[in-house]
Amino acid sequence: EARPADVLQTLGTRAGVAVTVEGELSGRITRAFTVASVEAAVREVVRGYQTVLVFESNRAIRVIALGNAPVDGAPASPSRHSP
């Protein structure tokens, strides 16, 4: 179980991509990722949060959080657990 920002940074480290998070993503995530790319994993982590993703040319991804809580009706919740 970890904060979304920590999960994003760990995913980036493992993939050799610099991932930075600007702002706060609330809640905690407990799950394993089996996606094909770091881009897909980043999108899965932030799904439901109001964010802007910036894919930079130097193998870097910037996640800009526009709000700290998942949007109403979104699949994400402040505490997401794997099935």
PDB file of C-alpha atoms in Angstrom:
ATOM      1  CA  GLU A   1       0.000   0.000   0.000  1.00  0.00           C
ATOM      2  CA  ALA A   2       1.471   3.332  -1.065  1.00  0.00           C
ATOM      3  CA  ARG A   3       0.603   6.888  -1.979  1.00  0.00           C
ATOM      4  CA  PRO A   4      -0.118   7.395  -5.713  1.00  0.00           C
ATOM      5  CA  ALA A   5       2.885   9.743  -6.097  1.00  0.00           C
ATOM      6  CA  ASP A   6       5.197   7.089  -4.640  1.00  0.00           C
ATOM      7  CA  VAL A   7       3.748   4.432  -6.962  1.00  0.00           C
ATOM      8  CA  LEU A   8       4.273   6.712  -9.969  1.00  0.00           C
ATOM      9  CA  GLN A   9       7.895   7.402  -9.039  1.00  0.00           C
ATOM     10  CA  THR A  10       8.598   3.697  -8.474  1.00  0.00           C
ATOM     11  CA  LEU A  11       7.059   2.819 -11.847  1.00  0.00           C
ATOM     12  CA  GLY A  12       9.233   5.434 -13.498  1.00  0.00           C
ATOM     13  CA  THR A  13      12.391   4.234 -11.775  1.00  0.00           C
ATOM     14  CA  ARG A  14      11.769   0.643 -12.834  1.00  0.00           C
ATOM     15  CA  ALA A  15      11.134   1.726 -16.438  1.00  0.00           C
ATOM     16  CA  GLY A  16      14.017   4.191 -16.618  1.00  0.00           C
ATOM     17  CA  VAL A  17      11.668   7.151 -16.985  1.00  0.00           C
ATOM     18  CA  ALA A  18      11.714  10.237 -14.764  1.00  0.00           C
ATOM     19  CA  VAL A  19       8.225  10.721 -13.327  1.00  0.00           C
ATOM     20  CA  THR A  20       7.493  13.871 -11.373  1.00  0.00           C
ATOM     21  CA  VAL A  21       4.252  14.735  -9.625  1.00  0.00           C
ATOM     22  CA  GLU A  22       3.125  18.302  -9.102  1.00  0.00           C
ATOM     23  CA  GLY A  23       0.332  18.681  -6.574  1.00  0.00           C
ATOM     24  CA  GLU A  24      -1.307  16.107  -4.309  1.00  0.00           C
ATOM     25  CA  LEU A  25      -3.001  12.815  -5.191  1.00  0.00           C
ATOM     26  CA  SER A  26      -4.836  11.638  -2.080  1.00  0.00           C
ATOM     27  CA  GLY A  27      -5.423   8.092  -0.966  1.00  0.00           C
ATOM     28  CA  ARG A  28      -3.403   4.908  -1.109  1.00  0.00           C
ATOM     29  CA  ILE A  29      -3.035   2.214  -3.755  1.00  0.00           C
ATOM     30  CA  THR A  30      -2.577  -1.504  -3.238  1.00  0.00           C
ATOM     31  CA  ARG A  31      -2.248  -3.437  -6.458  1.00  0.00           C
ATOM     32  CA  ALA A  32       0.092  -5.058  -8.934  1.00  0.00           C
ATOM     33  CA  PHE A  33       0.452  -3.714 -12.454  1.00  0.00           C
ATOM     34  CA  THR A  34       0.481  -5.949 -15.498  1.00  0.00           C
ATOM     35  CA  VAL A  35       0.278  -3.299 -18.207  1.00  0.00           C
ATOM     36  CA  ALA A  36       2.396  -3.208 -21.328  1.00  0.00           C
ATOM     37  CA  SER A  37       4.013   0.201 -20.871  1.00  0.00           C
ATOM     38  CA  VAL A  38       4.932   2.768 -18.255  1.00  0.00           C
ATOM     39  CA  GLU A  39       2.515   5.164 -19.974  1.00  0.00           C
ATOM     40  CA  ALA A  40      -0.369   2.730 -19.454  1.00  0.00           C
ATOM     41  CA  ALA A  41       0.648   2.196 -15.820  1.00  0.00           C
ATOM     42  CA  VAL A  42       0.768   5.957 -15.158  1.00  0.00           C
ATOM     43  CA  ARG A  43      -2.663   6.367 -16.748  1.00  0.00           C
ATOM     44  CA  GLU A  44      -4.013   3.545 -14.554  1.00  0.00           C
ATOM     45  CA  VAL A  45      -2.660   5.111 -11.350  1.00  0.00           C
ATOM     46  CA  VAL A  46      -4.159   8.539 -12.083  1.00  0.00           C
ATOM     47  CA  ARG A  47      -7.442   7.250 -13.529  1.00  0.00           C
ATOM     48  CA  GLY A  48     -10.251   9.085 -11.793  1.00  0.00           C
ATOM     49  CA  TYR A  49      -8.070  11.961 -10.595  1.00  0.00           C
ATOM     50  CA  GLN A  50      -8.155  15.331 -12.319  1.00  0.00           C
ATOM     51  CA  THR A  51      -4.686  15.440 -13.837  1.00  0.00           C
ATOM     52  CA  VAL A  52      -2.726  16.634 -16.817  1.00  0.00           C
ATOM     53  CA  LEU A  53      -0.037  14.292 -18.142  1.00  0.00           C
ATOM     54  CA  VAL A  54       2.924  15.776 -19.977  1.00  0.00           C
ATOM     55  CA  PHE A  55       5.032  13.297 -21.932  1.00  0.00           C
ATOM     56  CA  GLU A  56       8.380  14.966 -22.490  1.00  0.00           C
ATOM     57  CA  SER A  57      10.856  13.987 -25.185  1.00  0.00           C
ATOM     58  CA  ASN A  58      13.662  13.124 -22.763  1.00  0.00           C
ATOM     59  CA  ARG A  59      11.989  10.010 -21.276  1.00  0.00           C
ATOM     60  CA  ALA A  60      10.189  12.005 -18.624  1.00  0.00           C
ATOM     61  CA  ILE A  61       6.556  12.163 -17.591  1.00  0.00           C
ATOM     62  CA  ARG A  62       5.135  15.026 -15.569  1.00  0.00           C
ATOM     63  CA  VAL A  63       1.867  14.453 -13.689  1.00  0.00           C
ATOM     64  CA  ILE A  64       0.083  17.656 -12.726  1.00  0.00           C
ATOM     65  CA  ALA A  65      -2.692  17.132 -10.179  1.00  0.00           C
ATOM     66  CA  LEU A  66      -5.530  19.622 -10.598  1.00  0.00           C
ATOM     67  CA  GLY A  67      -7.349  18.402  -7.492  1.00  0.00           C
ATOM     68  CA  ASN A  68      -6.350  16.024  -4.724  1.00  0.00           C
ATOM     69  CA  ALA A  69      -9.415  13.771  -4.735  1.00  0.00           C
ATOM     70  CA  PRO A  70     -10.810  11.470  -7.407  1.00  0.00           C
ATOM     71  CA  VAL A  71     -13.738  12.903  -9.367  1.00  0.00           C
ATOM     72  CA  ASP A  72     -17.254  11.792  -8.433  1.00  0.00           C
ATOM     73  CA  GLY A  73     -18.305   8.671 -10.269  1.00  0.00           C
ATOM     74  CA  ALA A  74     -14.753   7.810 -11.349  1.00  0.00           C
ATOM     75  CA  PRO A  75     -13.339   4.326 -10.867  1.00  0.00           C
ATOM     76  CA  ALA A  76     -10.688   5.625  -8.459  1.00  0.00           C
ATOM     77  CA  SER A  77     -11.430   6.212  -4.813  1.00  0.00           C
ATOM     78  CA  PRO A  78      -9.318   7.610  -1.965  1.00  0.00           C
ATOM     79  CA  SER A  79      -8.415   4.048  -1.003  1.00  0.00           C
ATOM     80  CA  ARG A  80      -8.148   1.645  -3.931  1.00  0.00           C
ATOM     81  CA  HIS A  81      -7.430  -2.013  -3.416  1.00  0.00           C
ATOM     82  CA  SER A  82      -6.816  -4.761  -5.926  1.00  0.00           C
ATOM     83  CA  PRO A  83      -9.503  -7.438  -6.213  1.00  0.00           C
TER      84      PRO A  83
END
